Amino acid sequence: VLSLIQTRYQQPTAGPWPTVPSEFDLLLDLGKRLHRRQHFSRAIERIPDEQRVAIRLKTIGYGIFFGKRQYWGYSNVWGGNHLAGNPAFRVQSEKLKKQWKFCELLFSADTVKINSHLKSRDRVIVLTESTVLFADPSQGFAAKKSPLELSKLISVTFTPGTDQLVVLKFKHNTEAVFVFSDLQQDYVGEFVSTLMFALAK
């Protein structure tokens, strides 16, 4: 059995596994699991470094959205910080890091935020490793309200259609209701997948 496992390690596509005496079943099962891990690792190694994060996030997204939302941006390029090309936002994001003491900006995009009085305002959503905040593009991307802490997040709701509506519910009856405003690209999948990734870290 050990010789068989070694052969599989050297030749990952050596055909079906043969039958072994029952007393070796446990050892063979271990060999199969090691083989699957090795095969997966080799597949990952072939993916360019700059694409691995997006592949990981899209794998998370598939588990979340399959059968629940037809359009979730899986065919799009997931860039994370979509406002990185805006010089004013880049400058302000560094200030936000110091102000709110976060380390990594994971995601940003234009949204329309809806408050409890059903009034809407253009806002940029900024997702960090520990918080969600909304910056005002008309005020130099300043964030006047305190960030919402991911540790207090209770639920994430999204619509099944193409309207890109997302509702985040936090403790103490706090909600963030917003719609991604880019009609040419669906950001729901990328945002929710990145959010789940941040929560799992």
PDB file of C-alpha atoms in Angstrom:
ATOM      1  CA  VAL A   1       0.000   0.000   0.000  1.00  0.00           C
ATOM      2  CA  LEU A   2       2.858   2.399   0.838  1.00  0.00           C
ATOM      3  CA  SER A   3       4.400   1.680  -2.555  1.00  0.00           C
ATOM      4  CA  LEU A   4       1.038   2.423  -4.198  1.00  0.00           C
ATOM      5  CA  ILE A   5       0.735   5.753  -2.371  1.00  0.00           C
ATOM      6  CA  GLN A   6       4.295   6.680  -3.370  1.00  0.00           C
ATOM      7  CA  THR A   7       3.527   5.844  -7.027  1.00  0.00           C
ATOM      8  CA  ARG A   8       0.442   8.055  -6.887  1.00  0.00           C
ATOM      9  CA  TYR A   9       2.494  10.899  -5.458  1.00  0.00           C
ATOM     10  CA  GLN A  10       4.915  10.645  -8.375  1.00  0.00           C
ATOM     11  CA  GLN A  11       2.207  10.005 -11.004  1.00  0.00           C
ATOM     12  CA  PRO A  12      -1.030  11.862 -10.031  1.00  0.00           C
ATOM     13  CA  THR A  13      -2.913  10.511 -13.094  1.00  0.00           C
ATOM     14  CA  ALA A  14      -2.069   6.833 -12.753  1.00  0.00           C
ATOM     15  CA  GLY A  15      -5.661   5.608 -13.175  1.00  0.00           C
ATOM     16  CA  PRO A  16      -8.216   4.244 -10.670  1.00  0.00           C
ATOM     17  CA  TRP A  17      -7.192   3.089  -7.222  1.00  0.00           C
ATOM     18  CA  PRO A  18      -6.976  -0.732  -6.932  1.00  0.00           C
ATOM     19  CA  THR A  19      -8.741  -2.780  -4.282  1.00  0.00           C
ATOM     20  CA  VAL A  20      -6.657  -3.718  -1.233  1.00  0.00           C
ATOM     21  CA  PRO A  21      -7.269  -6.106   1.684  1.00  0.00           C
ATOM     22  CA  SER A  22      -9.688  -4.650   4.241  1.00  0.00           C
ATOM     23  CA  GLU A  23      -7.017  -4.313   6.918  1.00  0.00           C
ATOM     24  CA  PHE A  24      -5.350  -1.660   4.741  1.00  0.00           C
ATOM     25  CA  ASP A  25      -8.518   0.386   4.142  1.00  0.00           C
ATOM     26  CA  LEU A  26      -7.578   3.073   6.679  1.00  0.00           C
ATOM     27  CA  LEU A  27      -4.105   3.494   5.210  1.00  0.00           C
ATOM     28  CA  LEU A  28      -5.474   3.592   1.660  1.00  0.00           C
ATOM     29  CA  ASP A  29      -8.044   6.224   2.655  1.00  0.00           C
ATOM     30  CA  LEU A  30      -5.250   8.358   4.103  1.00  0.00           C
ATOM     31  CA  GLY A  31      -3.303   7.947   0.874  1.00  0.00           C
ATOM     32  CA  LYS A  32      -6.309   9.076  -1.179  1.00  0.00           C
ATOM     33  CA  ARG A  33      -6.769  12.188   0.945  1.00  0.00           C
ATOM     34  CA  LEU A  34      -3.077  13.063   0.659  1.00  0.00           C
ATOM     35  CA  HIS A  35      -3.288  12.528  -3.095  1.00  0.00           C
ATOM     36  CA  ARG A  36      -6.293  14.857  -3.427  1.00  0.00           C
ATOM     37  CA  ARG A  37      -4.518  17.532  -1.392  1.00  0.00           C
ATOM     38  CA  GLN A  38      -1.388  17.188  -3.509  1.00  0.00           C
ATOM     39  CA  HIS A  39      -3.411  17.340  -6.751  1.00  0.00           C
ATOM     40  CA  PHE A  40      -5.211  20.471  -5.527  1.00  0.00           C
ATOM     41  CA  SER A  41      -1.939  22.109  -4.454  1.00  0.00           C
ATOM     42  CA  ARG A  42      -0.404  21.510  -7.870  1.00  0.00           C
ATOM     43  CA  ALA A  43      -3.458  23.053  -9.548  1.00  0.00           C
ATOM     44  CA  ILE A  44      -3.196  26.117  -7.280  1.00  0.00           C
ATOM     45  CA  GLU A  45       0.513  26.493  -8.063  1.00  0.00           C
ATOM     46  CA  ARG A  46      -0.329  26.926 -11.755  1.00  0.00           C
ATOM     47  CA  ILE A  47      -2.536  29.972 -11.000  1.00  0.00           C
ATOM     48  CA  PRO A  48      -0.610  33.282 -11.216  1.00  0.00           C
ATOM     49  CA  ASP A  49      -0.133  34.940  -7.815  1.00  0.00           C
ATOM     50  CA  GLU A  50      -2.132  38.028  -8.800  1.00  0.00           C
ATOM     51  CA  GLN A  51      -5.182  35.874  -9.612  1.00  0.00           C
ATOM     52  CA  ARG A  52      -5.241  33.650  -6.527  1.00  0.00           C
ATOM     53  CA  VAL A  53      -7.157  36.038  -4.274  1.00  0.00           C
ATOM     54  CA  ALA A  54      -9.907  36.479  -6.877  1.00  0.00           C
ATOM     55  CA  ILE A  55     -10.125  32.703  -7.415  1.00  0.00           C
ATOM     56  CA  ARG A  56     -10.479  32.175  -3.667  1.00  0.00           C
ATOM     57  CA  LEU A  57     -13.177  34.839  -3.413  1.00  0.00           C
ATOM     58  CA  LYS A  58     -15.092  33.447  -6.399  1.00  0.00           C
ATOM     59  CA  THR A  59     -14.987  29.996  -4.811  1.00  0.00           C
ATOM     60  CA  ILE A  60     -16.565  31.520  -1.697  1.00  0.00           C
ATOM     61  CA  GLY A  61     -19.097  33.321  -3.904  1.00  0.00           C
ATOM     62  CA  TYR A  62     -20.112  30.133  -5.670  1.00  0.00           C
ATOM     63  CA  GLY A  63     -20.986  28.546  -2.337  1.00  0.00           C
ATOM     64  CA  ILE A  64     -23.059  31.580  -1.357  1.00  0.00           C
ATOM     65  CA  PHE A  65     -24.853  32.470  -4.582  1.00  0.00           C
ATOM     66  CA  PHE A  66     -25.373  29.213  -6.466  1.00  0.00           C
ATOM     67  CA  GLY A  67     -29.119  28.737  -6.818  1.00  0.00           C
ATOM     68  CA  LYS A  68     -29.837  32.029  -5.013  1.00  0.00           C
ATOM     69  CA  ARG A  69     -28.710  34.745  -7.408  1.00  0.00           C
ATOM     70  CA  GLN A  70     -28.245  34.280 -11.128  1.00  0.00           C
ATOM     71  CA  TYR A  71     -26.008  37.298 -11.644  1.00  0.00           C
ATOM     72  CA  TRP A  72     -23.237  37.749  -9.101  1.00  0.00           C
ATOM     73  CA  GLY A  73     -20.346  38.943 -11.243  1.00  0.00           C
ATOM     74  CA  TYR A  74     -18.425  35.685 -11.444  1.00  0.00           C
ATOM     75  CA  SER A  75     -17.258  36.515 -14.988  1.00  0.00           C
ATOM     76  CA  ASN A  76     -16.063  39.996 -14.005  1.00  0.00           C
ATOM     77  CA  VAL A  77     -12.564  41.028 -12.979  1.00  0.00           C
ATOM     78  CA  TRP A  78     -12.664  41.334  -9.189  1.00  0.00           C
ATOM     79  CA  GLY A  79     -10.380  44.207  -8.326  1.00  0.00           C
ATOM     80  CA  GLY A  80     -11.304  44.844  -4.701  1.00  0.00           C
ATOM     81  CA  ASN A  81     -10.546  48.534  -4.344  1.00  0.00           C
ATOM     82  CA  HIS A  82     -12.471  49.815  -7.379  1.00  0.00           C
ATOM     83  CA  LEU A  83     -11.796  53.465  -6.562  1.00  0.00           C
ATOM     84  CA  ALA A  84      -8.044  52.987  -6.412  1.00  0.00           C
ATOM     85  CA  GLY A  85      -7.757  54.874  -9.699  1.00  0.00           C
ATOM     86  CA  ASN A  86      -9.274  58.001  -8.175  1.00  0.00           C
ATOM     87  CA  PRO A  87      -6.416  60.212  -6.868  1.00  0.00           C
ATOM     88  CA  ALA A  88      -8.649  62.036  -4.363  1.00  0.00           C
ATOM     89  CA  PHE A  89      -9.914  58.751  -2.960  1.00  0.00           C
ATOM     90  CA  ARG A  90      -6.401  57.346  -2.665  1.00  0.00           C
ATOM     91  CA  VAL A  91      -5.307  60.334  -0.619  1.00  0.00           C
ATOM     92  CA  GLN A  92      -8.399  60.234   1.585  1.00  0.00           C
ATOM     93  CA  SER A  93      -8.212  56.476   2.116  1.00  0.00           C
ATOM     94  CA  GLU A  94      -4.809  56.933   3.752  1.00  0.00           C
ATOM     95  CA  LYS A  95      -6.350  59.503   6.073  1.00  0.00           C
ATOM     96  CA  LEU A  96      -9.219  57.131   6.835  1.00  0.00           C
ATOM     97  CA  LYS A  97      -6.711  54.424   7.757  1.00  0.00           C
ATOM     98  CA  LYS A  98      -5.152  56.706  10.355  1.00  0.00           C
ATOM     99  CA  GLN A  99      -8.488  58.067  11.557  1.00  0.00           C
ATOM    100  CA  TRP A 100     -10.244  54.733  12.015  1.00  0.00           C
ATOM    101  CA  LYS A 101      -7.124  52.607  12.582  1.00  0.00           C
ATOM    102  CA  PHE A 102      -7.609  49.883  10.009  1.00  0.00           C
ATOM    103  CA  CYS A 103      -4.807  48.097   8.178  1.00  0.00           C
ATOM    104  CA  GLU A 104      -6.214  46.919   4.870  1.00  0.00           C
ATOM    105  CA  LEU A 105      -8.765  48.310   2.438  1.00  0.00           C
ATOM    106  CA  LEU A 106     -10.353  45.203   0.920  1.00  0.00           C
ATOM    107  CA  PHE A 107     -13.115  46.665  -1.234  1.00  0.00           C
ATOM    108  CA  SER A 108     -14.551  49.981  -2.381  1.00  0.00           C
ATOM    109  CA  ALA A 109     -17.271  50.927  -4.859  1.00  0.00           C
ATOM    110  CA  ASP A 110     -19.866  53.595  -5.579  1.00  0.00           C
ATOM    111  CA  THR A 111     -23.267  53.045  -3.977  1.00  0.00           C
ATOM    112  CA  VAL A 112     -26.532  54.765  -3.263  1.00  0.00           C
ATOM    113  CA  LYS A 113     -27.161  54.491   0.478  1.00  0.00           C
ATOM    114  CA  ILE A 114     -30.741  54.554   1.767  1.00  0.00           C
ATOM    115  CA  ASN A 115     -31.448  55.721   5.312  1.00  0.00           C
ATOM    116  CA  SER A 116     -34.324  54.848   7.652  1.00  0.00           C
ATOM    117  CA  HIS A 117     -36.366  57.771   6.257  1.00  0.00           C
ATOM    118  CA  LEU A 118     -35.995  56.335   2.725  1.00  0.00           C
ATOM    119  CA  LYS A 119     -33.755  59.215   1.694  1.00  0.00           C
ATOM    120  CA  SER A 120     -30.912  58.281  -0.622  1.00  0.00           C
ATOM    121  CA  ARG A 121     -27.383  59.656  -0.841  1.00  0.00           C
ATOM    122  CA  ASP A 122     -24.401  58.858  -3.049  1.00  0.00           C
ATOM    123  CA  ARG A 123     -21.787  57.126  -0.930  1.00  0.00           C
ATOM    124  CA  VAL A 124     -18.659  55.064  -1.443  1.00  0.00           C
ATOM    125  CA  ILE A 125     -18.678  51.856   0.562  1.00  0.00           C
ATOM    126  CA  VAL A 126     -15.312  50.967   2.078  1.00  0.00           C
ATOM    127  CA  LEU A 127     -14.780  47.477   3.448  1.00  0.00           C
ATOM    128  CA  THR A 128     -11.744  46.906   5.656  1.00  0.00           C
ATOM    129  CA  GLU A 129     -10.545  43.843   7.531  1.00  0.00           C
ATOM    130  CA  SER A 130     -12.690  44.816  10.519  1.00  0.00           C
ATOM    131  CA  THR A 131     -15.208  47.496   9.526  1.00  0.00           C
ATOM    132  CA  VAL A 132     -17.599  48.860   6.917  1.00  0.00           C
ATOM    133  CA  LEU A 133     -17.795  52.603   6.421  1.00  0.00           C
ATOM    134  CA  PHE A 134     -19.450  54.961   3.951  1.00  0.00           C
ATOM    135  CA  ALA A 135     -17.536  57.902   2.500  1.00  0.00           C
ATOM    136  CA  ASP A 136     -19.155  60.981   0.996  1.00  0.00           C
ATOM    137  CA  PRO A 137     -17.771  61.717  -2.494  1.00  0.00           C
ATOM    138  CA  SER A 138     -19.185  65.238  -2.393  1.00  0.00           C
ATOM    139  CA  GLN A 139     -17.116  65.957   0.736  1.00  0.00           C
ATOM    140  CA  GLY A 140     -13.768  64.676  -0.500  1.00  0.00           C
ATOM    141  CA  PHE A 141     -14.630  61.097   0.516  1.00  0.00           C
ATOM    142  CA  ALA A 142     -14.824  62.010   4.183  1.00  0.00           C
ATOM    143  CA  ALA A 143     -16.546  59.532   6.501  1.00  0.00           C
ATOM    144  CA  LYS A 144     -18.372  61.548   9.130  1.00  0.00           C
ATOM    145  CA  LYS A 145     -20.079  58.592  10.794  1.00  0.00           C
ATOM    146  CA  SER A 146     -18.239  55.937  12.743  1.00  0.00           C
ATOM    147  CA  PRO A 147     -17.527  52.681  10.885  1.00  0.00           C
ATOM    148  CA  LEU A 148     -19.741  49.652  11.450  1.00  0.00           C
ATOM    149  CA  GLU A 149     -17.799  46.860  13.134  1.00  0.00           C
ATOM    150  CA  LEU A 150     -17.843  43.471  11.421  1.00  0.00           C
ATOM    151  CA  SER A 151     -17.761  41.792  14.824  1.00  0.00           C
ATOM    152  CA  LYS A 152     -21.293  43.123  15.368  1.00  0.00           C
ATOM    153  CA  LEU A 153     -22.669  41.981  12.011  1.00  0.00           C
ATOM    154  CA  ILE A 154     -25.758  39.777  12.362  1.00  0.00           C
ATOM    155  CA  SER A 155     -26.890  39.106   8.797  1.00  0.00           C
ATOM    156  CA  VAL A 156     -26.350  39.912   5.131  1.00  0.00           C
ATOM    157  CA  THR A 157     -29.306  40.027   2.743  1.00  0.00           C
ATOM    158  CA  PHE A 158     -29.245  40.463  -1.018  1.00  0.00           C
ATOM    159  CA  THR A 159     -31.925  40.346  -3.684  1.00  0.00           C
ATOM    160  CA  PRO A 160     -32.015  37.543  -6.282  1.00  0.00           C
ATOM    161  CA  GLY A 161     -32.425  39.927  -9.232  1.00  0.00           C
ATOM    162  CA  THR A 162     -30.130  42.417 -10.914  1.00  0.00           C
ATOM    163  CA  ASP A 163     -30.916  45.464  -8.739  1.00  0.00           C
ATOM    164  CA  GLN A 164     -27.776  45.027  -6.555  1.00  0.00           C
ATOM    165  CA  LEU A 165     -29.559  45.778  -3.278  1.00  0.00           C
ATOM    166  CA  VAL A 166     -27.732  44.698  -0.122  1.00  0.00           C
ATOM    167  CA  VAL A 167     -28.830  44.971   3.515  1.00  0.00           C
ATOM    168  CA  LEU A 168     -26.368  44.582   6.384  1.00  0.00           C
ATOM    169  CA  LYS A 169     -27.853  44.139   9.841  1.00  0.00           C
ATOM    170  CA  PHE A 170     -25.803  44.787  12.952  1.00  0.00           C
ATOM    171  CA  LYS A 171     -26.434  44.553  16.667  1.00  0.00           C
ATOM    172  CA  HIS A 172     -28.388  47.312  18.442  1.00  0.00           C
ATOM    173  CA  ASN A 173     -30.868  47.658  15.534  1.00  0.00           C
ATOM    174  CA  THR A 174     -28.331  49.179  13.179  1.00  0.00           C
ATOM    175  CA  GLU A 175     -28.747  48.635   9.441  1.00  0.00           C
ATOM    176  CA  ALA A 176     -26.899  49.610   6.291  1.00  0.00           C
ATOM    177  CA  VAL A 177     -29.088  49.527   3.178  1.00  0.00           C
ATOM    178  CA  PHE A 178     -27.463  50.338  -0.136  1.00  0.00           C
ATOM    179  CA  VAL A 179     -27.489  49.683  -3.867  1.00  0.00           C
ATOM    180  CA  PHE A 180     -24.367  49.476  -5.998  1.00  0.00           C
ATOM    181  CA  SER A 181     -24.718  52.247  -8.547  1.00  0.00           C
ATOM    182  CA  ASP A 182     -22.644  50.850 -11.435  1.00  0.00           C
ATOM    183  CA  LEU A 183     -25.220  49.385 -13.829  1.00  0.00           C
ATOM    184  CA  GLN A 184     -22.559  47.851 -16.068  1.00  0.00           C
ATOM    185  CA  GLN A 185     -21.048  45.539 -13.453  1.00  0.00           C
ATOM    186  CA  ASP A 186     -22.528  43.491 -10.638  1.00  0.00           C
ATOM    187  CA  TYR A 187     -20.609  44.067  -7.403  1.00  0.00           C
ATOM    188  CA  VAL A 188     -22.852  42.078  -5.055  1.00  0.00           C
ATOM    189  CA  GLY A 189     -20.927  38.840  -5.478  1.00  0.00           C
ATOM    190  CA  GLU A 190     -17.532  40.386  -4.981  1.00  0.00           C
ATOM    191  CA  PHE A 191     -18.590  42.473  -1.995  1.00  0.00           C
ATOM    192  CA  VAL A 192     -20.379  39.681  -0.119  1.00  0.00           C
ATOM    193  CA  SER A 193     -17.611  37.166  -0.865  1.00  0.00           C
ATOM    194  CA  THR A 194     -14.958  39.621   0.345  1.00  0.00           C
ATOM    195  CA  LEU A 195     -17.033  40.323   3.430  1.00  0.00           C
ATOM    196  CA  MET A 196     -17.277  36.597   4.238  1.00  0.00           C
ATOM    197  CA  PHE A 197     -13.548  36.253   3.676  1.00  0.00           C
ATOM    198  CA  ALA A 198     -12.869  39.096   6.118  1.00  0.00           C
ATOM    199  CA  LEU A 199     -15.151  37.547   8.729  1.00  0.00           C
ATOM    200  CA  ALA A 200     -13.396  34.189   8.439  1.00  0.00           C
ATOM    201  CA  LYS A 201      -9.906  35.617   9.039  1.00  0.00           C
TER     202      LYS A 201
END
